Amino acid sequence: MKNILRFYLKQLPTPLLVLSLGLLFVLIYVLVRHDITVYKNQAVSTSQSVRVMTAQLDLPINAYSHKSTDKFAQRLPEEQRVLSETNYQGIRSALHQRDYRQVNKLILAQWRDVPQDSYRTFTLTAGYWFTENTRGRLDLEVPYGYLVSRRLNVTPMVSDRSDAVNAVSRVLGTYQPIDSENDDSILILYVLLGLMCVLFGFVSTKNFQNKTDNFVHTLPVSVLRYQSTRSFLTIVAFDCALVIAIGLNIIIIALTPDHNFGSFLYPLVYVHNGDTALVILWQFYAIWLLLLNLWAFLLCGISLLISHWIRNPIANIFCLAVIAFAKPLSLLAMLPQKIQLFLPLSYTAMSDMVYLMGEFDMLPPAKWILIFIVWDILVWAALAVIIEIQERPLSSRRASLASQNR
C-alpha cells in the first residue's frame, strides 16, 4: 500500500503545486494588504474602527441629551429618550473598553426597545457598511440576536473589516457587488481557474509526453482507477496549497498590530425578498472551497477527456481555458439566460451566488451545487465509458494471449 501511494505521489506535479502556493499567497496578501492600508480614514483596523464608530455614536448621544433641541429626539417619550442616551453612551464606553459582548447586547436592546429611534438605521447598522442598499430593510435583531446568544466577543462595528478572518474573506467574495472592490474575488477565482487549467493540462498529458502511456496499461489497476486516483490526489494537493496560502495570510494579518484574529462564527448579513438572513463566516469559506473543488473535478475530467484526442499539453491547456473562461469571453452570452444557469461555466460570481443576487436570485447554493455535481458526474461517466471502449480491444488481446499460453 505504501509503495502504491508513493508511486502516485511521484506522479504529482510538485513544481507546479509549489508555484501555485507561492502565487496564491502573494496574490491574496497583496489584495488584503492593499485593502487594510490604502484607506487611511476608513475603519480597516481596530483603533480606526473604534474612532470612526465613536464619531457616529456621538451624534445620537448629543441628540438624546437632555440639553438637546433635536426635533427628532424630542418626538420620543421621555423614558425612551433617556433609555436611548444611556444605551448609546454604554455602546461607546464598551467599544473603548473592547468589550464587544456588551456592545452587541446594548445594540440589540436599543434596536428592540426603541423602534422609533431615528438614528439607529445609520448608526447601529454602520458595521454592516456593505449592505447600504438594504439598510432601510435590515433587521439587526437577526445578526445581533445571534451574536448575543452565542456570546461572541466580536462586533460588526469593529470586526467587519479589521479582523483577520474577515479581511481575508473580503477578497474571496464576502462582500456584495455594490462594493467596487468586489472585483478582487473574481480576480482570485479566475487566477485559480487558470492555475487549474495549467495543472490539469500537464497532468492529463504527462504520460503521452513521457511516452509512458503504454506502461499505464500494465499496471495492476484499471486505467480509470489510475487516472481517477492520480487526479484526486492532484486536487487534494492543490487544495492543501490553497488552504496553506489562506491560512498563512490569516496568521500574518492577525499578528499585524491593531488587528485581531476574529471568529469563523461571525455572521454575514444579506436581505433577500425583504427578509434578513445570515451566512456564518465558516459557511462562506466552506462554500467557497466547495465551489473550487467542483470546478477542479469538472476541469480535470474535461482535460482527461480531451487528452484522448489532444495530447499536446499547450493545446490541452488552451482548450481547457476556453471552457473555463467561457463567461468572461462572452461565449455563454450566445445562449439564452435560462440555459446559462444550468451550465456550471456560469458560476463565477461568488457574492451573487451566496447572497442570492442578480441572476442567482432564485437559485440558492443547494441548487447550483447540485447542478454542478450532476455535470461533474456526467463528465467523469463519459470518461469512464471512453476508457472502457478503448480497453476492450486490449482486454481481448490479453485474453487471447493467455489462452495461447495455456
Short mmCIF file of C-alpha atoms in Angstrom, two decimals:
data_model
loop_
_atom_site.label_atom_id
_atom_site.label_comp_id
_atom_site.label_asym_id
_atom_site.label_seq_id
_atom_site.Cartn_x
_atom_site.Cartn_y
_atom_site.Cartn_z
CA MET A 1 0.00 0.00 0.00
CA LYS A 2 2.82 2.39 0.88
CA ASN A 3 4.57 1.64 -2.39
CA ILE A 4 1.40 2.32 -4.36
CA LEU A 5 0.85 5.62 -2.55
CA ARG A 6 4.50 6.56 -3.09
CA PHE A 7 4.07 5.79 -6.80
CA TYR A 8 1.04 8.07 -7.08
CA LEU A 9 2.71 10.85 -5.11
CA LYS A 10 5.62 10.79 -7.55
CA GLN A 11 3.11 11.48 -10.30
CA LEU A 12 2.15 14.82 -8.73
CA PRO A 13 3.43 17.96 -10.48
CA THR A 14 5.28 19.22 -7.40
CA PRO A 15 6.89 22.29 -9.08
CA LEU A 16 3.51 23.49 -10.35
CA LEU A 17 1.92 22.98 -6.94
CA VAL A 18 4.69 24.92 -5.20
CA LEU A 19 4.38 27.68 -7.79
CA SER A 20 0.60 27.77 -7.23
CA LEU A 21 1.10 28.05 -3.47
CA GLY A 22 3.51 30.95 -3.83
CA LEU A 23 1.38 32.78 -6.39
CA LEU A 24 -1.83 32.42 -4.36
CA PHE A 25 -0.13 33.51 -1.15
CA VAL A 26 1.32 36.64 -2.77
CA LEU A 27 -1.92 37.49 -4.60
CA ILE A 28 -4.13 37.19 -1.50
CA TYR A 29 -1.59 39.03 0.66
CA VAL A 30 -1.26 41.95 -1.78
CA LEU A 31 -5.04 42.35 -2.10
CA VAL A 32 -5.65 42.12 1.66
CA ARG A 33 -2.74 44.41 2.50
CA HIS A 34 -3.99 46.95 -0.04
CA ASP A 35 -7.47 46.81 1.45
CA ILE A 36 -6.35 47.42 5.05
CA THR A 37 -3.73 50.09 4.37
CA VAL A 38 -4.78 52.25 1.45
CA TYR A 39 -7.84 53.81 3.12
CA LYS A 40 -6.30 55.81 5.95
CA ASN A 41 -9.55 57.32 7.19
CA GLN A 42 -11.66 54.18 6.96
CA ALA A 43 -12.42 51.56 9.59
CA VAL A 44 -9.88 48.97 8.46
CA SER A 45 -8.17 48.33 11.82
CA THR A 46 -9.31 48.03 15.43
CA SER A 47 -8.36 51.54 16.54
CA GLN A 48 -9.64 53.11 13.33
CA SER A 49 -12.93 51.23 13.68
CA VAL A 50 -13.35 52.44 17.27
CA ARG A 51 -12.54 56.00 16.26
CA VAL A 52 -14.95 56.01 13.30
CA MET A 53 -17.76 54.38 15.26
CA THR A 54 -17.25 56.74 18.22
CA ALA A 55 -17.77 59.69 15.89
CA GLN A 56 -21.00 58.12 14.66
CA LEU A 57 -22.20 57.37 18.20
CA ASP A 58 -21.62 60.96 19.30
CA LEU A 59 -24.48 62.07 17.04
CA PRO A 60 -27.31 60.19 18.82
CA ILE A 61 -25.72 60.75 22.24
CA ASN A 62 -25.80 64.52 21.70
CA ALA A 63 -29.25 64.34 20.14
CA TYR A 64 -30.77 62.46 23.08
CA SER A 65 -29.06 64.57 25.71
CA HIS A 66 -31.47 66.48 27.99
CA LYS A 67 -29.87 69.69 26.69
CA SER A 68 -30.54 68.82 23.08
CA THR A 69 -33.15 70.55 20.96
CA ASP A 70 -33.08 67.90 18.24
CA LYS A 71 -36.64 67.76 16.86
CA PHE A 72 -36.46 64.04 16.06
CA ALA A 73 -35.27 63.16 19.56
CA GLN A 74 -37.96 65.31 21.15
CA ARG A 75 -40.65 63.27 19.44
CA LEU A 76 -39.75 60.26 21.57
CA PRO A 77 -41.34 59.78 25.01
CA GLU A 78 -39.05 60.94 27.80
CA GLU A 79 -38.49 57.39 29.01
CA GLN A 80 -37.30 56.17 25.57
CA ARG A 81 -35.19 59.29 25.09
CA VAL A 82 -33.32 58.68 28.36
CA LEU A 83 -33.01 54.99 27.54
CA SER A 84 -31.55 55.80 24.12
CA GLU A 85 -28.99 58.18 25.57
CA THR A 86 -27.99 55.55 28.16
CA ASN A 87 -27.72 52.80 25.55
CA TYR A 88 -25.63 54.84 23.13
CA GLN A 89 -23.33 56.00 25.90
CA GLY A 90 -22.96 52.40 27.05
CA ILE A 91 -22.14 51.28 23.50
CA ARG A 92 -19.44 53.94 23.20
CA SER A 93 -17.96 53.08 26.60
CA ALA A 94 -17.95 49.32 25.90
CA LEU A 95 -16.42 49.96 22.49
CA HIS A 96 -13.47 51.82 24.04
CA GLN A 97 -13.05 49.02 26.58
CA ARG A 98 -13.07 46.42 23.76
CA ASP A 99 -15.99 44.70 25.48
CA TYR A 100 -17.70 43.62 22.29
CA ARG A 101 -20.20 41.32 24.00
CA GLN A 102 -21.60 44.33 25.86
CA VAL A 103 -21.63 46.36 22.65
CA ASN A 104 -23.76 43.68 20.99
CA LYS A 105 -26.15 43.46 23.95
CA LEU A 106 -26.74 47.22 24.02
CA ILE A 107 -27.19 47.47 20.25
CA LEU A 108 -29.76 44.67 20.38
CA ALA A 109 -31.53 46.33 23.31
CA GLN A 110 -31.68 49.70 21.53
CA TRP A 111 -32.96 48.08 18.35
CA ARG A 112 -35.71 46.20 20.19
CA ASP A 113 -36.76 48.78 22.79
CA VAL A 114 -36.74 51.98 20.73
CA PRO A 115 -38.08 51.16 17.25
CA GLN A 116 -38.74 54.88 16.62
CA ASP A 117 -35.05 55.72 17.08
CA SER A 118 -34.29 57.89 14.02
CA TYR A 119 -30.53 57.34 14.32
CA ARG A 120 -30.43 53.58 14.51
CA THR A 121 -30.60 52.97 10.75
CA PHE A 122 -27.36 54.82 10.07
CA THR A 123 -25.58 54.28 13.38
CA LEU A 124 -26.34 50.77 14.58
CA THR A 125 -26.04 49.27 11.09
CA ALA A 126 -22.74 51.07 10.46
CA GLY A 127 -20.71 47.90 10.96
CA TYR A 128 -22.51 46.25 8.09
CA TRP A 129 -21.47 49.02 5.76
CA PHE A 130 -21.56 46.85 2.64
CA THR A 131 -25.35 46.50 2.89
CA GLU A 132 -26.03 50.16 2.19
CA ASN A 133 -28.57 49.29 -0.47
CA THR A 134 -30.65 47.35 2.11
CA ARG A 135 -30.11 49.33 5.32
CA GLY A 136 -33.69 50.52 5.34
CA ARG A 137 -34.90 46.90 5.50
CA LEU A 138 -32.07 45.34 7.51
CA ASP A 139 -33.36 43.74 10.74
CA LEU A 140 -30.44 43.91 13.17
CA GLU A 141 -32.23 41.64 15.60
CA VAL A 142 -31.19 38.71 13.40
CA PRO A 143 -27.37 39.14 13.47
CA TYR A 144 -27.14 40.73 16.93
CA GLY A 145 -29.50 38.17 18.43
CA TYR A 146 -27.16 35.52 17.02
CA LEU A 147 -24.06 37.27 18.44
CA VAL A 148 -25.61 37.74 21.89
CA SER A 149 -26.98 34.20 22.15
CA ARG A 150 -23.54 32.75 21.35
CA ARG A 151 -21.66 35.28 23.50
CA LEU A 152 -19.20 36.03 20.70
CA ASN A 153 -16.62 38.69 21.52
CA VAL A 154 -16.76 40.22 18.04
CA THR A 155 -18.94 43.02 16.76
CA PRO A 156 -19.58 44.36 13.25
CA MET A 157 -18.66 47.86 14.44
CA VAL A 158 -15.03 46.67 14.70
CA SER A 159 -14.69 43.18 13.27
CA ASP A 160 -16.29 43.62 9.87
CA ARG A 161 -13.10 44.82 8.21
CA SER A 162 -10.31 44.73 10.81
CA ASP A 163 -10.33 41.09 11.97
CA ALA A 164 -8.02 38.76 10.05
CA VAL A 165 -10.60 36.13 9.03
CA ASN A 166 -12.90 38.91 7.81
CA ALA A 167 -10.15 40.81 5.98
CA VAL A 168 -9.10 37.71 4.03
CA SER A 169 -12.69 36.72 3.30
CA ARG A 170 -13.29 40.17 1.79
CA VAL A 171 -11.03 39.43 -1.17
CA LEU A 172 -12.61 35.99 -1.56
CA GLY A 173 -16.07 37.48 -2.10
CA THR A 174 -17.94 38.01 1.18
CA TYR A 175 -18.94 41.50 0.09
CA GLN A 176 -21.77 42.30 -2.24
CA PRO A 177 -21.27 43.80 -5.72
CA ILE A 178 -22.07 47.35 -4.57
CA ASP A 179 -18.53 47.28 -3.22
CA SER A 180 -16.33 48.39 -6.14
CA GLU A 181 -13.54 46.20 -4.78
CA ASN A 182 -15.59 43.06 -5.21
CA ASP A 183 -13.60 42.51 -8.40
CA ASP A 184 -10.85 41.11 -6.12
CA SER A 185 -12.84 37.92 -5.60
CA ILE A 186 -13.40 37.50 -9.34
CA LEU A 187 -9.68 38.06 -9.96
CA ILE A 188 -8.72 35.37 -7.44
CA LEU A 189 -11.26 32.91 -8.85
CA TYR A 190 -10.02 33.46 -12.41
CA VAL A 191 -6.39 33.05 -11.31
CA LEU A 192 -7.37 29.79 -9.61
CA LEU A 193 -9.18 28.59 -12.74
CA GLY A 194 -6.12 29.48 -14.81
CA LEU A 195 -3.86 27.52 -12.46
CA MET A 196 -6.22 24.55 -12.66
CA CYS A 197 -6.11 24.62 -16.46
CA VAL A 198 -2.31 24.59 -16.45
CA LEU A 199 -2.10 21.97 -13.71
CA PHE A 200 -4.61 19.53 -15.21
CA GLY A 201 -3.45 20.17 -18.77
CA PHE A 202 0.05 18.98 -17.87
CA VAL A 203 -1.11 16.13 -15.62
CA SER A 204 -3.53 14.64 -18.18
CA THR A 205 -0.94 14.66 -20.98
CA LYS A 206 2.12 13.73 -18.93
CA ASN A 207 2.09 10.03 -19.85
CA PHE A 208 1.79 10.85 -23.53
CA GLN A 209 4.64 13.35 -23.37
CA ASN A 210 6.86 10.90 -21.48
CA LYS A 211 5.75 8.08 -23.82
CA THR A 212 4.67 6.02 -20.81
CA ASP A 213 1.02 5.68 -21.82
CA ASN A 214 1.52 2.00 -22.72
CA PHE A 215 3.09 1.42 -19.31
CA VAL A 216 -0.18 2.50 -17.67
CA HIS A 217 -1.92 -0.49 -19.23
CA THR A 218 0.50 -2.85 -17.48
CA LEU A 219 -0.34 -1.57 -14.00
CA PRO A 220 -2.25 -3.92 -11.64
CA VAL A 221 -5.16 -1.44 -11.59
CA SER A 222 -7.53 -0.30 -14.31
CA VAL A 223 -6.74 2.82 -16.33
CA LEU A 224 -9.82 4.53 -14.93
CA ARG A 225 -8.76 3.84 -11.36
CA TYR A 226 -5.23 5.03 -12.10
CA GLN A 227 -6.50 8.24 -13.71
CA SER A 228 -9.09 8.95 -11.02
CA THR A 229 -6.68 8.28 -8.13
CA ARG A 230 -3.97 10.45 -9.65
CA SER A 231 -6.49 13.23 -10.34
CA PHE A 232 -7.95 13.04 -6.83
CA LEU A 233 -4.51 13.30 -5.23
CA THR A 234 -3.65 16.26 -7.51
CA ILE A 235 -6.83 18.07 -6.46
CA VAL A 236 -6.16 17.33 -2.79
CA ALA A 237 -2.61 18.67 -3.15
CA PHE A 238 -3.97 21.79 -4.85
CA ASP A 239 -6.49 22.23 -2.00
CA CYS A 240 -3.67 21.95 0.53
CA ALA A 241 -1.71 24.65 -1.30
CA LEU A 242 -4.76 26.91 -1.33
CA VAL A 243 -5.61 26.34 2.35
CA ILE A 244 -1.99 26.98 3.33
CA ALA A 245 -1.96 30.23 1.33
CA ILE A 246 -5.18 31.41 3.01
CA GLY A 247 -4.08 30.23 6.47
CA LEU A 248 -0.71 32.00 6.25
CA ASN A 249 -2.41 35.24 5.26
CA ILE A 250 -4.87 34.99 8.15
CA ILE A 251 -2.00 34.39 10.59
CA ILE A 252 0.06 37.28 9.20
CA ILE A 253 -2.86 39.72 9.39
CA ALA A 254 -3.75 38.51 12.90
CA LEU A 255 -0.17 39.15 14.03
CA THR A 256 -0.17 42.61 12.47
CA PRO A 257 -0.52 45.35 15.11
CA ASP A 258 -4.04 46.75 15.51
CA HIS A 259 -5.72 43.63 14.12
CA ASN A 260 -7.39 40.64 15.78
CA PHE A 261 -7.85 37.08 14.56
CA GLY A 262 -11.65 37.31 14.65
CA SER A 263 -14.10 34.42 14.65
CA PHE A 264 -15.25 31.95 12.00
CA LEU A 265 -18.68 32.18 13.71
CA TYR A 266 -19.06 35.81 12.60
CA PRO A 267 -22.45 36.37 10.90
CA LEU A 268 -22.59 37.81 7.37
CA VAL A 269 -25.90 39.51 6.65
CA TYR A 270 -27.91 39.91 3.48
CA VAL A 271 -31.51 40.81 2.66
CA HIS A 272 -33.44 38.64 0.21
CA ASN A 273 -37.06 39.29 -0.69
CA GLY A 274 -37.37 41.60 2.32
CA ASP A 275 -36.11 39.02 4.81
CA THR A 276 -32.85 39.38 6.71
CA ALA A 277 -30.73 36.22 6.51
CA LEU A 278 -27.34 35.11 7.78
CA VAL A 279 -24.37 33.28 6.31
CA ILE A 280 -21.87 32.32 9.00
CA LEU A 281 -18.28 33.05 8.00
CA TRP A 282 -17.16 29.40 8.19
CA GLN A 283 -20.06 28.52 5.91
CA PHE A 284 -18.84 31.04 3.36
CA TYR A 285 -15.32 29.59 3.45
CA ALA A 286 -16.79 26.08 3.10
CA ILE A 287 -18.97 27.07 0.12
CA TRP A 288 -16.03 28.87 -1.49
CA LEU A 289 -13.77 25.81 -1.17
CA LEU A 290 -16.58 23.53 -2.34
CA LEU A 291 -17.08 25.67 -5.45
CA LEU A 292 -13.37 25.46 -6.28
CA ASN A 293 -13.38 21.68 -5.84
CA LEU A 294 -16.43 21.33 -8.08
CA TRP A 295 -14.60 23.38 -10.70
CA ALA A 296 -11.47 21.27 -10.17
CA PHE A 297 -13.25 17.94 -10.72
CA LEU A 298 -15.05 19.35 -13.77
CA LEU A 299 -11.90 20.75 -15.41
CA CYS A 300 -9.84 17.69 -14.52
CA GLY A 301 -12.43 15.38 -16.06
CA ILE A 302 -12.69 17.51 -19.21
CA SER A 303 -8.90 17.64 -19.51
CA LEU A 304 -8.66 13.85 -19.30
CA LEU A 305 -11.45 13.55 -21.84
CA ILE A 306 -9.86 15.76 -24.47
CA SER A 307 -6.42 14.26 -23.80
CA HIS A 308 -7.58 11.20 -25.73
CA TRP A 309 -7.51 13.38 -28.85
CA ILE A 310 -5.38 16.40 -27.86
CA ARG A 311 -2.17 15.10 -26.32
CA ASN A 312 -0.11 18.25 -26.56
CA PRO A 313 -0.12 19.97 -23.12
CA ILE A 314 -0.26 23.51 -24.55
CA ALA A 315 -3.19 22.69 -26.83
CA ASN A 316 -4.92 20.86 -23.99
CA ILE A 317 -4.48 23.84 -21.66
CA PHE A 318 -5.78 26.21 -24.35
CA CYS A 319 -8.95 24.17 -24.93
CA LEU A 320 -9.47 23.85 -21.18
CA ALA A 321 -9.03 27.61 -20.69
CA VAL A 322 -11.61 28.39 -23.39
CA ILE A 323 -14.11 26.25 -21.49
CA ALA A 324 -13.21 27.63 -18.05
CA PHE A 325 -13.35 31.26 -19.22
CA ALA A 326 -16.44 30.89 -21.39
CA LYS A 327 -18.28 33.52 -19.35
CA PRO A 328 -15.68 36.36 -19.46
CA LEU A 329 -15.06 35.51 -23.15
CA SER A 330 -18.83 36.09 -23.71
CA LEU A 331 -19.23 32.62 -25.19
CA LEU A 332 -22.10 31.88 -22.82
CA ALA A 333 -23.86 35.05 -23.96
CA MET A 334 -24.79 33.20 -27.15
CA LEU A 335 -27.12 31.00 -25.10
CA PRO A 336 -30.45 32.02 -23.51
CA GLN A 337 -30.20 33.22 -19.92
CA LYS A 338 -32.32 30.34 -18.61
CA ILE A 339 -29.99 27.77 -20.15
CA GLN A 340 -26.88 29.52 -18.84
CA LEU A 341 -27.96 28.92 -15.24
CA PHE A 342 -27.89 25.16 -15.86
CA LEU A 343 -24.28 25.32 -17.02
CA PRO A 344 -21.57 25.33 -14.33
CA LEU A 345 -19.47 27.64 -16.50
CA SER A 346 -21.75 30.48 -15.31
CA TYR A 347 -20.78 30.05 -11.66
CA THR A 348 -18.05 32.62 -11.14
CA ALA A 349 -19.85 35.42 -9.24
CA MET A 350 -19.31 34.22 -5.67
CA SER A 351 -21.09 37.10 -3.90
CA ASP A 352 -24.17 36.79 -6.12
CA MET A 353 -24.25 33.03 -5.61
CA VAL A 354 -24.07 33.24 -1.81
CA TYR A 355 -26.34 36.27 -1.33
CA LEU A 356 -28.95 35.24 -3.97
CA MET A 357 -28.43 38.35 -6.06
CA GLY A 358 -28.70 39.08 -9.76
CA GLU A 359 -29.25 36.01 -11.92
CA PHE A 360 -28.97 33.79 -8.83
CA ASP A 361 -31.98 35.39 -7.13
CA MET A 362 -33.98 32.16 -7.38
CA LEU A 363 -31.02 29.77 -7.29
CA PRO A 364 -29.87 29.09 -3.69
CA PRO A 365 -26.49 27.41 -3.09
CA ALA A 366 -28.06 23.95 -2.65
CA LYS A 367 -29.45 24.07 -6.21
CA TRP A 368 -26.37 25.31 -8.06
CA ILE A 369 -24.20 22.89 -6.07
CA LEU A 370 -26.48 20.04 -7.18
CA ILE A 371 -26.31 21.22 -10.80
CA PHE A 372 -22.52 21.35 -10.60
CA ILE A 373 -22.33 17.86 -9.09
CA VAL A 374 -24.54 16.45 -11.86
CA TRP A 375 -22.23 17.91 -14.51
CA ASP A 376 -19.17 16.53 -12.72
CA ILE A 377 -20.75 13.07 -12.67
CA LEU A 378 -21.66 13.30 -16.37
CA VAL A 379 -18.12 14.28 -17.37
CA TRP A 380 -16.49 11.51 -15.35
CA ALA A 381 -19.09 8.98 -16.55
CA ALA A 382 -18.25 9.93 -20.15
CA LEU A 383 -14.56 9.49 -19.35
CA ALA A 384 -15.24 6.04 -17.86
CA VAL A 385 -17.17 4.98 -20.98
CA ILE A 386 -14.39 6.14 -23.33
CA ILE A 387 -11.71 4.36 -21.29
CA GLU A 388 -13.83 1.20 -21.23
CA ILE A 389 -14.28 1.30 -25.01
CA GLN A 390 -10.55 1.78 -25.53
CA GLU A 391 -9.74 -1.00 -23.07
CA ARG A 392 -11.91 -3.65 -24.78
CA PRO A 393 -9.52 -4.46 -27.65
CA LEU A 394 -6.61 -4.59 -25.21
CA SER A 395 -8.54 -6.88 -22.85
CA SER A 396 -9.41 -9.16 -25.76
CA ARG A 397 -5.75 -9.38 -26.79
CA ARG A 398 -4.75 -10.15 -23.21
CA ALA A 399 -7.33 -12.92 -23.01
CA SER A 400 -6.21 -14.34 -26.36
CA LEU A 401 -2.56 -14.38 -25.30
CA ALA A 402 -3.47 -16.04 -22.02
CA SER A 403 -5.38 -18.82 -23.81
CA GLN A 404 -2.48 -19.38 -26.22
CA ASN A 405 -0.02 -19.73 -23.36
CA ARG A 406 -2.16 -22.45 -21.87
#
